[in-house]
Amino acid sequence: MKGAFPVEKFKDVRTPFYYYDTKVLRETLNTVNKEAAKYEKFSVHYAVKANANHKVLSIIRESGLGADCVSGGEIRAAVKAGIPANKIVFAGVGKADWEINLGLEYGIFCFNVESIPELEIINELAGVQGKVANVAFRINPNVGAHTHANITTGLAENKFGISMGDMDKVIDVALTMSNIKFVGLHFHIGSQILDMSDFVALCNRVNELQEKLFARQIIVEHINVGGGLGIDYKHPNRQSIPDFAAYFATYAQHLKLRPRQTVHFELGRAIVGQCGSLISRVLYVKQGTNKQFAVLDAGMTDLIRPALYQAFHKIENISSEEPVEAYDVVGPICESSDVFGKAIDLNKVKRGDLIALRSAGAYGEIMASTYNCRELPQGYTSEEFI
Ligand SMILES: *Cc1c(COP(=O)(O)O)cnc(C)c1O
């Protein structure tokens, strides 16, 4: 055992693989539930796109959270894990007809709609099924977030949502449709947000829009503020559970709710990020010019975040206690961006050592690809190694 890893039990396991520490996951879920329960109008959905591993989803279902899905496949994964359809919301800028039909057949809680053409199709398909679809409009609040440019979503330039200027028009259209029930407003400004002032800015914007609606005597049932709470990638042990208390308190303090309105959160990364690690074996230690490389059997096909948006993952040699040396930690894929970290201090590395890439529970396994004809990594929970 080194740190929290049962290293001896990894000996015969094929690498690379994802390892999910269910103790961390359950503690995180308990904290989310405890902190959200302080505010009776708050309810939390899990954003399935962060990690749809069936074992992980099943544990999340046990905690009672709903699901935020962005595809028909995710709706299926959520239902398969036992999440009730009336706790599923369906978001996404490009929903295909079959996906809308699937949501209607299951009778999901709400469609988060991003355009008038999409609204028209949902109305038409709901009509064919003789149903009324609950819809919320995803409004682009033009609020920036202090995060990587590739993961901001709430700026006017982003493809997501309906512009604030078009909100009234879209609502007018919805109110004329017989197979649509307008129930809420939806927002999501981005991901890996640690500066609470970004969420305050969103609250202020939501308050303004609510004033506009109120002037038209419209009060929606739900305000969905999306997800985006970040995690501490630098210190996965020191802060394994994100500060949900501060997060929910920010919304409680700044969002002006009307009577009977509920607030929905859609958290992905903050729920599953810290429980997961990618475990890999060192294939070779290679001497370069003025540096040495630790060449792993895991690459960007298993964990693409560093290559995709220069994301940082803490890297540990969990097989060695020897003095630290600096390595460029790289994968085997034929791409120069297949690098997990440069000049990383690791306990001296030798062939066969196990390397953990920490905080990889969100947007890790789910983003894996078979590029270079590689096999997808397996995912195991800590309970499978007891
Ligand atoms: C991705 C996404 C989320 C979850 O984002 P996290 O940063 O993982 O919390 C929530 N809502 C929507 C609409 C999303 O697209």
mmCIF file of C-alpha atoms and ligand atoms in Angstrom:
data_model
loop_
_atom_site.group_PDB
_atom_site.id
_atom_site.type_symbol
_atom_site.label_atom_id
_atom_site.label_comp_id
_atom_site.label_asym_id
_atom_site.label_seq_id
_atom_site.Cartn_x
_atom_site.Cartn_y
_atom_site.Cartn_z
ATOM 1 C CA MET A 1 0.000 0.000 0.000
ATOM 2 C CA LYS A 2 1.438 3.365 -0.952
ATOM 3 C CA GLY A 3 -0.804 6.353 -0.295
ATOM 4 C CA ALA A 4 -4.334 5.181 -0.922
ATOM 5 C CA PHE A 5 -3.415 2.585 -3.550
ATOM 6 C CA PRO A 6 -3.348 -1.200 -3.018
ATOM 7 C CA VAL A 7 -0.230 -1.447 -5.160
ATOM 8 C CA GLU A 8 0.458 -5.162 -4.530
ATOM 9 C CA LYS A 9 -2.997 -6.010 -5.824
ATOM 10 C CA PHE A 10 -2.324 -4.135 -9.049
ATOM 11 C CA LYS A 11 0.530 -6.544 -9.874
ATOM 12 C CA ASP A 12 -1.318 -8.740 -12.362
ATOM 13 C CA VAL A 13 -3.787 -6.163 -13.613
ATOM 14 C CA ARG A 14 -3.457 -5.129 -17.212
ATOM 15 C CA THR A 15 -2.451 -1.491 -17.517
ATOM 16 C CA PRO A 16 -3.445 1.216 -18.145
ATOM 17 C CA PHE A 17 -6.656 1.222 -16.142
ATOM 18 C CA TYR A 18 -8.809 3.651 -14.208
ATOM 19 C CA TYR A 19 -9.045 3.181 -10.463
ATOM 20 C CA TYR A 20 -11.994 4.716 -8.612
ATOM 21 C CA ASP A 21 -11.683 5.148 -4.865
ATOM 22 C CA THR A 22 -15.262 4.592 -3.730
ATOM 23 C CA LYS A 23 -14.543 5.952 -0.273
ATOM 24 C CA VAL A 24 -13.680 9.337 -1.789
ATOM 25 C CA LEU A 25 -16.686 9.141 -4.133
ATOM 26 C CA ARG A 26 -19.120 8.300 -1.340
ATOM 27 C CA GLU A 27 -17.721 10.983 0.963
ATOM 28 C CA THR A 28 -18.049 13.506 -1.852
ATOM 29 C CA LEU A 29 -21.661 12.495 -2.506
ATOM 30 C CA ASN A 30 -22.484 12.653 1.212
ATOM 31 C CA THR A 31 -21.008 16.139 1.405
ATOM 32 C CA VAL A 32 -22.953 17.309 -1.665
ATOM 33 C CA ASN A 33 -26.181 15.997 -0.190
ATOM 34 C CA LYS A 34 -25.501 17.402 3.251
ATOM 35 C CA GLU A 35 -24.587 20.870 1.969
ATOM 36 C CA ALA A 36 -27.416 21.099 -0.582
ATOM 37 C CA ALA A 37 -29.945 19.954 2.025
ATOM 38 C CA LYS A 38 -29.287 23.149 3.968
ATOM 39 C CA TYR A 39 -31.377 24.916 1.329
ATOM 40 C CA GLU A 40 -34.729 23.281 0.825
ATOM 41 C CA LYS A 41 -35.125 24.527 -2.747
ATOM 42 C CA PHE A 42 -31.834 23.156 -4.051
ATOM 43 C CA SER A 43 -31.618 19.924 -5.947
ATOM 44 C CA VAL A 44 -28.528 18.396 -7.513
ATOM 45 C CA HIS A 45 -28.126 16.485 -10.734
ATOM 46 C CA TYR A 46 -24.968 14.674 -11.759
ATOM 47 C CA ALA A 47 -23.599 15.611 -15.203
ATOM 48 C CA VAL A 48 -23.186 12.149 -16.710
ATOM 49 C CA LYS A 49 -20.762 13.303 -19.366
ATOM 50 C CA ALA A 50 -17.991 13.614 -16.755
ATOM 51 C CA ASN A 51 -17.973 9.845 -16.182
ATOM 52 C CA ALA A 52 -20.520 7.262 -17.292
ATOM 53 C CA ASN A 53 -18.741 4.180 -15.903
ATOM 54 C CA HIS A 54 -21.567 1.912 -14.795
ATOM 55 C CA LYS A 55 -20.083 1.191 -11.353
ATOM 56 C CA VAL A 56 -19.562 4.898 -10.706
ATOM 57 C CA LEU A 57 -23.058 5.746 -11.943
ATOM 58 C CA SER A 58 -24.570 3.095 -9.692
ATOM 59 C CA ILE A 59 -22.952 4.619 -6.608
ATOM 60 C CA ILE A 60 -24.171 8.057 -7.678
ATOM 61 C CA ARG A 61 -27.679 6.665 -8.138
ATOM 62 C CA GLU A 62 -27.579 5.263 -4.572
ATOM 63 C CA SER A 63 -26.933 8.788 -3.307
ATOM 64 C CA GLY A 64 -30.209 9.936 -4.880
ATOM 65 C CA LEU A 65 -28.895 12.551 -7.306
ATOM 66 C CA GLY A 66 -30.677 13.130 -10.597
ATOM 67 C CA ALA A 67 -28.851 13.072 -13.936
ATOM 68 C CA ASP A 68 -27.989 15.742 -16.473
ATOM 69 C CA CYS A 69 -27.562 14.083 -19.877
ATOM 70 C CA VAL A 70 -26.310 15.500 -23.156
ATOM 71 C CA SER A 71 -27.109 12.578 -25.482
ATOM 72 C CA GLY A 72 -29.463 9.670 -25.950
ATOM 73 C CA GLY A 73 -26.646 7.333 -24.971
ATOM 74 C CA GLU A 74 -26.258 9.133 -21.653
ATOM 75 C CA ILE A 75 -30.005 8.908 -21.022
ATOM 76 C CA ARG A 76 -29.725 5.157 -21.565
ATOM 77 C CA ALA A 77 -26.697 4.915 -19.250
ATOM 78 C CA ALA A 78 -28.517 6.861 -16.520
ATOM 79 C CA VAL A 79 -31.668 4.746 -16.813
ATOM 80 C CA LYS A 80 -29.592 1.551 -16.827
ATOM 81 C CA ALA A 81 -27.925 2.665 -13.589
ATOM 82 C CA GLY A 82 -31.388 3.022 -12.077
ATOM 83 C CA ILE A 83 -31.760 6.802 -12.074
ATOM 84 C CA PRO A 84 -35.492 7.530 -12.377
ATOM 85 C CA ALA A 85 -36.530 9.227 -15.628
ATOM 86 C CA ASN A 86 -38.288 11.996 -13.715
ATOM 87 C CA LYS A 87 -34.882 13.042 -12.373
ATOM 88 C CA ILE A 88 -33.238 13.248 -15.819
ATOM 89 C CA VAL A 89 -32.713 16.456 -17.752
ATOM 90 C CA PHE A 90 -31.535 16.474 -21.342
ATOM 91 C CA ALA A 91 -29.301 19.309 -22.562
ATOM 92 C CA GLY A 92 -27.199 19.791 -25.681
ATOM 93 C CA VAL A 93 -26.967 22.061 -28.684
ATOM 94 C CA GLY A 94 -27.719 19.335 -31.250
ATOM 95 C CA LYS A 95 -30.300 16.782 -30.153
ATOM 96 C CA ALA A 96 -31.152 14.251 -32.873
ATOM 97 C CA ASP A 97 -34.776 13.196 -33.448
ATOM 98 C CA TRP A 98 -34.198 9.698 -32.039
ATOM 99 C CA GLU A 99 -32.699 11.211 -28.904
ATOM 100 C CA ILE A 100 -35.671 13.516 -28.405
ATOM 101 C CA ASN A 101 -38.018 10.570 -28.967
ATOM 102 C CA LEU A 102 -36.092 8.527 -26.421
ATOM 103 C CA GLY A 103 -36.432 11.307 -23.840
ATOM 104 C CA LEU A 104 -40.158 11.582 -24.563
ATOM 105 C CA GLU A 105 -40.664 7.816 -24.314
ATOM 106 C CA TYR A 106 -38.948 7.703 -20.931
ATOM 107 C CA GLY A 107 -40.865 10.776 -19.799
ATOM 108 C CA ILE A 108 -37.771 12.663 -18.642
ATOM 109 C CA PHE A 109 -38.106 15.641 -16.343
ATOM 110 C CA CYS A 110 -37.074 18.363 -18.768
ATOM 111 C CA PHE A 111 -35.472 19.212 -22.118
ATOM 112 C CA ASN A 112 -33.027 22.093 -21.964
ATOM 113 C CA VAL A 113 -33.685 23.741 -25.314
ATOM 114 C CA GLU A 114 -31.123 25.824 -27.160
ATOM 115 C CA SER A 115 -32.944 27.195 -30.255
ATOM 116 C CA ILE A 116 -36.349 27.795 -31.865
ATOM 117 C CA PRO A 117 -35.822 25.098 -34.544
ATOM 118 C CA GLU A 118 -35.119 22.582 -31.784
ATOM 119 C CA LEU A 119 -38.219 23.721 -29.897
ATOM 120 C CA GLU A 120 -40.328 23.194 -33.024
ATOM 121 C CA ILE A 121 -39.031 19.639 -33.465
ATOM 122 C CA ILE A 122 -39.654 18.749 -29.821
ATOM 123 C CA ASN A 123 -43.197 20.122 -30.098
ATOM 124 C CA GLU A 124 -43.789 18.103 -33.264
ATOM 125 C CA LEU A 125 -42.343 14.830 -31.918
ATOM 126 C CA ALA A 126 -44.179 15.225 -28.594
ATOM 127 C CA GLY A 127 -47.371 15.732 -30.609
ATOM 128 C CA VAL A 128 -46.803 12.469 -32.465
ATOM 129 C CA GLN A 129 -46.378 10.672 -29.132
ATOM 130 C CA GLY A 130 -49.392 12.499 -27.668
ATOM 131 C CA LYS A 131 -47.245 14.004 -24.922
ATOM 132 C CA VAL A 132 -46.391 17.394 -23.503
ATOM 133 C CA ALA A 133 -42.658 18.007 -23.112
ATOM 134 C CA ASN A 134 -41.355 20.087 -20.243
ATOM 135 C CA VAL A 135 -38.794 22.529 -21.550
ATOM 136 C CA ALA A 136 -36.347 24.969 -20.045
ATOM 137 C CA PHE A 137 -34.517 27.454 -22.206
ATOM 138 C CA ARG A 138 -30.783 27.522 -22.037
ATOM 139 C CA ILE A 139 -29.920 31.187 -22.016
ATOM 140 C CA ASN A 140 -26.417 32.318 -22.887
ATOM 141 C CA PRO A 141 -25.795 34.810 -20.069
ATOM 142 C CA ASN A 142 -22.665 36.333 -21.617
ATOM 143 C CA VAL A 143 -20.804 35.777 -18.368
ATOM 144 C CA GLY A 144 -17.116 34.899 -18.581
ATOM 145 C CA ALA A 145 -15.430 32.408 -16.297
ATOM 146 C CA HIS A 146 -11.860 32.380 -15.052
ATOM 147 C CA THR A 147 -10.991 29.059 -16.592
ATOM 148 C CA HIS A 148 -9.378 27.670 -19.749
ATOM 149 C CA ALA A 149 -10.775 29.222 -22.958
ATOM 150 C CA ASN A 150 -11.812 25.806 -24.306
ATOM 151 C CA ILE A 151 -14.092 25.210 -21.333
ATOM 152 C CA THR A 152 -15.951 28.511 -21.071
ATOM 153 C CA THR A 153 -19.448 28.147 -22.457
ATOM 154 C CA GLY A 154 -21.400 31.214 -21.371
ATOM 155 C CA LEU A 155 -19.930 33.907 -23.612
ATOM 156 C CA ALA A 156 -21.853 35.403 -26.519
ATOM 157 C CA GLU A 157 -19.212 33.945 -28.879
ATOM 158 C CA ASN A 158 -19.846 30.354 -27.698
ATOM 159 C CA LYS A 159 -22.201 28.081 -29.614
ATOM 160 C CA PHE A 160 -24.330 27.298 -26.574
ATOM 161 C CA GLY A 161 -27.740 28.615 -25.641
ATOM 162 C CA ILE A 162 -30.152 31.322 -26.721
ATOM 163 C CA SER A 163 -29.012 34.939 -26.542
ATOM 164 C CA MET A 164 -30.574 37.098 -23.850
ATOM 165 C CA GLY A 165 -32.027 39.360 -26.527
ATOM 166 C CA ASP A 166 -33.928 36.437 -28.047
ATOM 167 C CA MET A 167 -35.307 35.121 -24.752
ATOM 168 C CA ASP A 168 -38.671 36.886 -24.920
ATOM 169 C CA LYS A 169 -39.246 35.833 -28.511
ATOM 170 C CA VAL A 170 -38.506 32.174 -27.775
ATOM 171 C CA ILE A 171 -40.812 32.174 -24.785
ATOM 172 C CA ASP A 172 -43.588 33.739 -26.905
ATOM 173 C CA VAL A 173 -43.192 30.935 -29.422
ATOM 174 C CA ALA A 174 -43.236 28.269 -26.685
ATOM 175 C CA LEU A 175 -46.398 29.661 -25.134
ATOM 176 C CA THR A 176 -48.272 29.108 -28.394
ATOM 177 C CA MET A 177 -47.253 25.433 -28.653
ATOM 178 C CA SER A 178 -49.676 22.786 -27.503
ATOM 179 C CA ASN A 179 -47.117 20.030 -26.818
ATOM 180 C CA ILE A 180 -44.644 22.193 -24.923
ATOM 181 C CA LYS A 181 -44.735 23.287 -21.313
ATOM 182 C CA PHE A 182 -42.281 26.062 -20.479
ATOM 183 C CA VAL A 183 -40.986 25.335 -16.978
ATOM 184 C CA GLY A 184 -37.579 26.838 -16.513
ATOM 185 C CA LEU A 185 -34.457 28.706 -17.417
ATOM 186 C CA HIS A 186 -31.104 26.989 -17.769
ATOM 187 C CA PHE A 187 -27.559 28.347 -17.625
ATOM 188 C CA HIS A 188 -24.066 26.879 -17.647
ATOM 189 C CA ILE A 189 -21.045 29.180 -17.818
ATOM 190 C CA GLY A 190 -18.178 26.709 -18.012
ATOM 191 C CA SER A 191 -16.107 24.203 -16.121
ATOM 192 C CA GLN A 192 -13.265 24.032 -13.565
ATOM 193 C CA ILE A 193 -14.377 27.294 -11.970
ATOM 194 C CA LEU A 194 -12.841 27.999 -8.555
ATOM 195 C CA ASP A 195 -13.505 31.721 -8.316
ATOM 196 C CA MET A 196 -16.902 32.093 -6.629
ATOM 197 C CA SER A 197 -17.253 35.589 -8.105
ATOM 198 C CA ASP A 198 -17.929 33.937 -11.487
ATOM 199 C CA PHE A 199 -20.989 32.274 -9.985
ATOM 200 C CA VAL A 200 -22.000 35.569 -8.368
ATOM 201 C CA ALA A 201 -21.893 37.163 -11.827
ATOM 202 C CA LEU A 202 -24.194 34.424 -13.093
ATOM 203 C CA CYS A 203 -26.611 34.961 -10.184
ATOM 204 C CA ASN A 204 -26.766 38.681 -10.926
ATOM 205 C CA ARG A 205 -27.554 37.954 -14.543
ATOM 206 C CA VAL A 206 -30.252 35.444 -13.632
ATOM 207 C CA ASN A 207 -31.796 38.033 -11.288
ATOM 208 C CA GLU A 208 -31.927 40.589 -14.130
ATOM 209 C CA LEU A 209 -33.583 38.113 -16.480
ATOM 210 C CA GLN A 210 -36.070 37.099 -13.807
ATOM 211 C CA GLU A 211 -37.012 40.779 -13.383
ATOM 212 C CA LYS A 212 -37.665 40.990 -17.112
ATOM 213 C CA LEU A 213 -39.884 37.913 -16.985
ATOM 214 C CA PHE A 214 -41.650 39.112 -13.873
ATOM 215 C CA ALA A 215 -42.564 42.316 -15.708
ATOM 216 C CA ARG A 216 -44.388 40.004 -18.122
ATOM 217 C CA GLN A 217 -45.965 38.175 -15.187
ATOM 218 C CA ILE A 218 -43.981 35.039 -15.902
ATOM 219 C CA ILE A 219 -42.498 33.056 -13.033
ATOM 220 C CA VAL A 220 -40.749 29.862 -14.052
ATOM 221 C CA GLU A 221 -40.766 26.802 -11.799
ATOM 222 C CA HIS A 222 -37.068 26.003 -12.064
ATOM 223 C CA ILE A 223 -33.840 27.859 -12.364
ATOM 224 C CA ASN A 224 -31.055 25.528 -13.497
ATOM 225 C CA VAL A 225 -27.644 27.094 -12.937
ATOM 226 C CA GLY A 226 -25.600 24.276 -14.481
ATOM 227 C CA GLY A 227 -22.371 22.983 -13.008
ATOM 228 C CA GLY A 228 -18.777 24.061 -13.302
ATOM 229 C CA LEU A 229 -17.392 23.880 -9.773
ATOM 230 C CA GLY A 230 -13.693 23.048 -10.047
ATOM 231 C CA ILE A 231 -11.389 20.728 -8.119
ATOM 232 C CA ASP A 232 -7.868 21.097 -6.729
ATOM 233 C CA TYR A 233 -5.715 19.287 -9.301
ATOM 234 C CA LYS A 234 -2.501 20.343 -7.558
ATOM 235 C CA HIS A 235 -3.408 18.841 -4.170
ATOM 236 C CA PRO A 236 -5.718 15.840 -4.607
ATOM 237 C CA ASN A 237 -4.981 14.587 -1.095
ATOM 238 C CA ARG A 238 -5.157 17.887 0.745
ATOM 239 C CA GLN A 239 -8.510 18.780 -0.798
ATOM 240 C CA SER A 240 -10.151 15.604 -2.016
ATOM 241 C CA ILE A 241 -13.626 17.064 -1.507
ATOM 242 C CA PRO A 242 -14.446 20.388 -3.178
ATOM 243 C CA ASP A 243 -15.864 23.246 -1.128
ATOM 244 C CA PHE A 244 -19.551 22.541 -1.738
ATOM 245 C CA ALA A 245 -20.495 24.594 1.327
ATOM 246 C CA ALA A 246 -19.095 27.783 -0.204
ATOM 247 C CA TYR A 247 -20.538 26.895 -3.604
ATOM 248 C CA PHE A 248 -24.131 26.434 -2.462
ATOM 249 C CA ALA A 249 -23.881 29.373 -0.038
ATOM 250 C CA THR A 250 -22.871 31.618 -2.953
ATOM 251 C CA TYR A 251 -26.066 30.761 -4.798
ATOM 252 C CA ALA A 252 -28.199 30.956 -1.660
ATOM 253 C CA GLN A 253 -26.869 34.417 -0.960
ATOM 254 C CA HIS A 254 -26.972 35.915 -4.449
ATOM 255 C CA LEU A 255 -29.848 34.294 -6.320
ATOM 256 C CA LYS A 256 -33.177 36.054 -5.821
ATOM 257 C CA LEU A 257 -35.820 33.377 -5.947
ATOM 258 C CA ARG A 258 -39.555 33.802 -6.318
ATOM 259 C CA PRO A 259 -41.883 31.839 -4.086
ATOM 260 C CA ARG A 260 -41.962 28.102 -4.889
ATOM 261 C CA GLN A 261 -39.051 28.291 -7.331
ATOM 262 C CA THR A 262 -36.486 25.502 -7.167
ATOM 263 C CA VAL A 263 -32.817 25.658 -8.131
ATOM 264 C CA HIS A 264 -31.141 22.831 -9.996
ATOM 265 C CA PHE A 265 -27.405 22.230 -10.086
ATOM 266 C CA GLU A 266 -25.635 19.994 -12.588
ATOM 267 C CA LEU A 267 -22.269 19.066 -11.159
ATOM 268 C CA GLY A 268 -19.900 16.749 -12.991
ATOM 269 C CA ARG A 269 -16.222 17.281 -12.320
ATOM 270 C CA ALA A 270 -16.690 18.250 -8.661
ATOM 271 C CA ILE A 271 -18.433 14.944 -7.949
ATOM 272 C CA VAL A 272 -16.206 12.420 -9.716
ATOM 273 C CA GLY A 273 -12.915 14.204 -10.399
ATOM 274 C CA GLN A 274 -10.949 13.377 -7.266
ATOM 275 C CA CYS A 275 -12.021 9.757 -6.833
ATOM 276 C CA GLY A 276 -10.327 8.573 -10.039
ATOM 277 C CA SER A 277 -6.725 7.891 -11.014
ATOM 278 C CA LEU A 278 -5.273 6.516 -14.210
ATOM 279 C CA ILE A 279 -2.822 3.740 -13.317
ATOM 280 C CA SER A 280 -0.090 3.048 -15.823
ATOM 281 C CA ARG A 281 3.164 1.069 -16.078
ATOM 282 C CA VAL A 282 6.515 2.474 -17.051
ATOM 283 C CA LEU A 283 7.699 0.847 -20.257
ATOM 284 C CA TYR A 284 11.076 2.523 -20.535
ATOM 285 C CA VAL A 285 13.239 5.144 -18.934
ATOM 286 C CA LYS A 286 14.877 6.882 -21.853
ATOM 287 C CA GLN A 287 17.760 9.332 -21.721
ATOM 288 C CA GLY A 288 17.197 12.414 -23.875
ATOM 289 C CA THR A 289 19.326 15.499 -24.411
ATOM 290 C CA ASN A 290 19.529 17.215 -21.022
ATOM 291 C CA LYS A 291 16.539 15.286 -19.714
ATOM 292 C CA GLN A 292 15.151 11.843 -19.118
ATOM 293 C CA PHE A 293 11.802 10.497 -20.192
ATOM 294 C CA ALA A 294 9.528 8.109 -18.360
ATOM 295 C CA VAL A 295 7.656 6.394 -21.198
ATOM 296 C CA LEU A 296 4.306 5.048 -19.966
ATOM 297 C CA ASP A 297 1.935 2.494 -21.428
ATOM 298 C CA ALA A 298 -0.867 5.087 -20.970
ATOM 299 C CA GLY A 299 -1.205 7.888 -23.456
ATOM 300 C CA MET A 300 -3.502 10.646 -24.625
ATOM 301 C CA THR A 301 -5.924 8.003 -25.857
ATOM 302 C CA ASP A 302 -6.525 7.052 -22.206
ATOM 303 C CA LEU A 303 -6.431 10.562 -20.726
ATOM 304 C CA ILE A 304 -6.647 13.363 -23.252
ATOM 305 C CA ARG A 305 -6.987 16.377 -20.950
ATOM 306 C CA PRO A 306 -3.280 17.357 -20.894
ATOM 307 C CA ALA A 307 -3.048 17.184 -24.703
ATOM 308 C CA LEU A 308 -6.443 18.811 -25.266
ATOM 309 C CA TYR A 309 -6.211 21.761 -22.899
ATOM 310 C CA GLN A 310 -2.853 21.674 -21.195
ATOM 311 C CA ALA A 311 -4.534 20.292 -18.101
ATOM 312 C CA PHE A 312 -2.405 19.478 -15.075
ATOM 313 C CA HIS A 313 -2.639 16.091 -13.370
ATOM 314 C CA LYS A 314 -0.495 15.283 -10.358
ATOM 315 C CA ILE A 315 1.757 12.342 -11.247
ATOM 316 C CA GLU A 316 3.109 9.905 -8.645
ATOM 317 C CA ASN A 317 5.356 6.857 -8.813
ATOM 318 C CA ILE A 318 3.434 4.522 -6.509
ATOM 319 C CA SER A 319 6.037 1.729 -6.768
ATOM 320 C CA SER A 320 9.086 3.601 -5.501
ATOM 321 C CA GLU A 321 10.330 5.326 -2.354
ATOM 322 C CA GLU A 322 13.709 6.201 -3.837
ATOM 323 C CA PRO A 323 14.989 9.790 -4.046
ATOM 324 C CA VAL A 324 13.236 12.087 -6.458
ATOM 325 C CA GLU A 325 14.481 12.850 -9.979
ATOM 326 C CA ALA A 326 12.967 14.961 -12.766
ATOM 327 C CA TYR A 327 11.291 13.284 -15.748
ATOM 328 C CA ASP A 328 9.254 14.225 -18.760
ATOM 329 C CA VAL A 329 6.346 11.808 -18.452
ATOM 330 C CA VAL A 330 5.122 10.771 -21.890
ATOM 331 C CA GLY A 331 2.832 8.258 -23.553
ATOM 332 C CA PRO A 332 3.390 5.920 -26.506
ATOM 333 C CA ILE A 333 1.086 7.646 -29.000
ATOM 334 C CA CYS A 334 2.453 9.040 -32.250
ATOM 335 C CA GLU A 335 1.653 12.671 -31.442
ATOM 336 C CA SER A 336 4.029 15.252 -29.982
ATOM 337 C CA SER A 337 1.265 16.446 -27.663
ATOM 338 C CA ASP A 338 1.154 13.012 -26.003
ATOM 339 C CA VAL A 339 2.899 14.352 -22.886
ATOM 340 C CA PHE A 340 1.474 14.147 -19.373
ATOM 341 C CA GLY A 341 3.980 16.477 -17.769
ATOM 342 C CA LYS A 342 7.429 17.999 -18.207
ATOM 343 C CA ALA A 343 10.213 18.081 -15.581
ATOM 344 C CA ILE A 344 8.041 16.226 -13.087
ATOM 345 C CA ASP A 345 9.639 15.162 -9.802
ATOM 346 C CA LEU A 346 9.083 11.448 -9.276
ATOM 347 C CA ASN A 347 10.612 8.907 -6.940
ATOM 348 C CA LYS A 348 13.312 7.312 -9.090
ATOM 349 C CA VAL A 349 11.643 5.434 -11.912
ATOM 350 C CA LYS A 350 12.489 2.029 -13.358
ATOM 351 C CA ARG A 351 10.815 -0.169 -15.949
ATOM 352 C CA GLY A 352 7.672 -1.792 -14.566
ATOM 353 C CA ASP A 353 6.930 0.853 -11.912
ATOM 354 C CA LEU A 354 3.310 1.863 -11.510
ATOM 355 C CA ILE A 355 2.495 5.511 -12.114
ATOM 356 C CA ALA A 356 -0.715 7.180 -10.908
ATOM 357 C CA LEU A 357 -2.163 10.169 -12.727
ATOM 358 C CA ARG A 358 -4.359 11.681 -10.072
ATOM 359 C CA SER A 359 -7.688 13.570 -10.203
ATOM 360 C CA ALA A 360 -8.635 11.750 -13.393
ATOM 361 C CA GLY A 361 -12.187 10.720 -12.467
ATOM 362 C CA ALA A 362 -13.821 13.417 -14.597
ATOM 363 C CA TYR A 363 -13.426 13.648 -18.379
ATOM 364 C CA GLY A 364 -10.901 10.807 -18.253
ATOM 365 C CA GLU A 365 -12.180 7.309 -19.014
ATOM 366 C CA ILE A 366 -15.206 8.715 -20.829
ATOM 367 C CA MET A 367 -13.012 10.608 -23.311
ATOM 368 C CA ALA A 368 -10.775 7.635 -24.095
ATOM 369 C CA SER A 369 -10.387 6.709 -27.758
ATOM 370 C CA THR A 370 -9.007 3.838 -29.792
ATOM 371 C CA TYR A 371 -6.619 6.010 -31.823
ATOM 372 C CA ASN A 372 -3.580 3.954 -32.898
ATOM 373 C CA CYS A 373 -5.896 0.892 -32.646
ATOM 374 C CA ARG A 374 -5.437 0.846 -28.904
ATOM 375 C CA GLU A 375 -7.824 -0.865 -26.545
ATOM 376 C CA LEU A 376 -9.940 1.259 -24.250
ATOM 377 C CA PRO A 377 -8.769 1.320 -20.620
ATOM 378 C CA GLN A 378 -10.796 -0.664 -18.093
ATOM 379 C CA GLY A 379 -12.291 0.998 -15.032
ATOM 380 C CA TYR A 380 -12.240 -0.656 -11.592
ATOM 381 C CA THR A 381 -13.488 0.492 -8.226
ATOM 382 C CA SER A 382 -11.425 0.133 -5.065
ATOM 383 C CA GLU A 383 -14.020 -2.384 -3.859
ATOM 384 C CA GLU A 384 -12.839 -4.818 -6.547
ATOM 385 C CA PHE A 385 -9.401 -5.014 -4.925
ATOM 386 C CA ILE A 386 -10.453 -5.836 -1.366
HETATM 387 C C1 LIG B 1 -20.659 19.744 -18.856
HETATM 388 C C2 LIG B 1 -21.903 20.309 -18.309
HETATM 389 C C3 LIG B 1 -22.105 20.316 -16.928
HETATM 390 C C4 LIG B 1 -21.098 19.808 -15.931
HETATM 391 O O1 LIG B 1 -19.949 20.593 -15.894
HETATM 392 P P1 LIG B 1 -18.867 20.330 -14.753
HETATM 393 O O2 LIG B 1 -17.873 21.415 -14.978
HETATM 394 O O3 LIG B 1 -18.297 18.986 -14.958
HETATM 395 O O4 LIG B 1 -19.554 20.475 -13.431
HETATM 396 C C5 LIG B 1 -23.307 20.819 -16.473
HETATM 397 N N1 LIG B 1 -24.251 21.287 -17.323
HETATM 398 C C6 LIG B 1 -24.080 21.286 -18.659
HETATM 399 C C7 LIG B 1 -25.153 21.800 -19.539
HETATM 400 C C8 LIG B 1 -22.898 20.808 -19.190
HETATM 401 O O5 LIG B 1 -22.725 20.828 -20.513
#
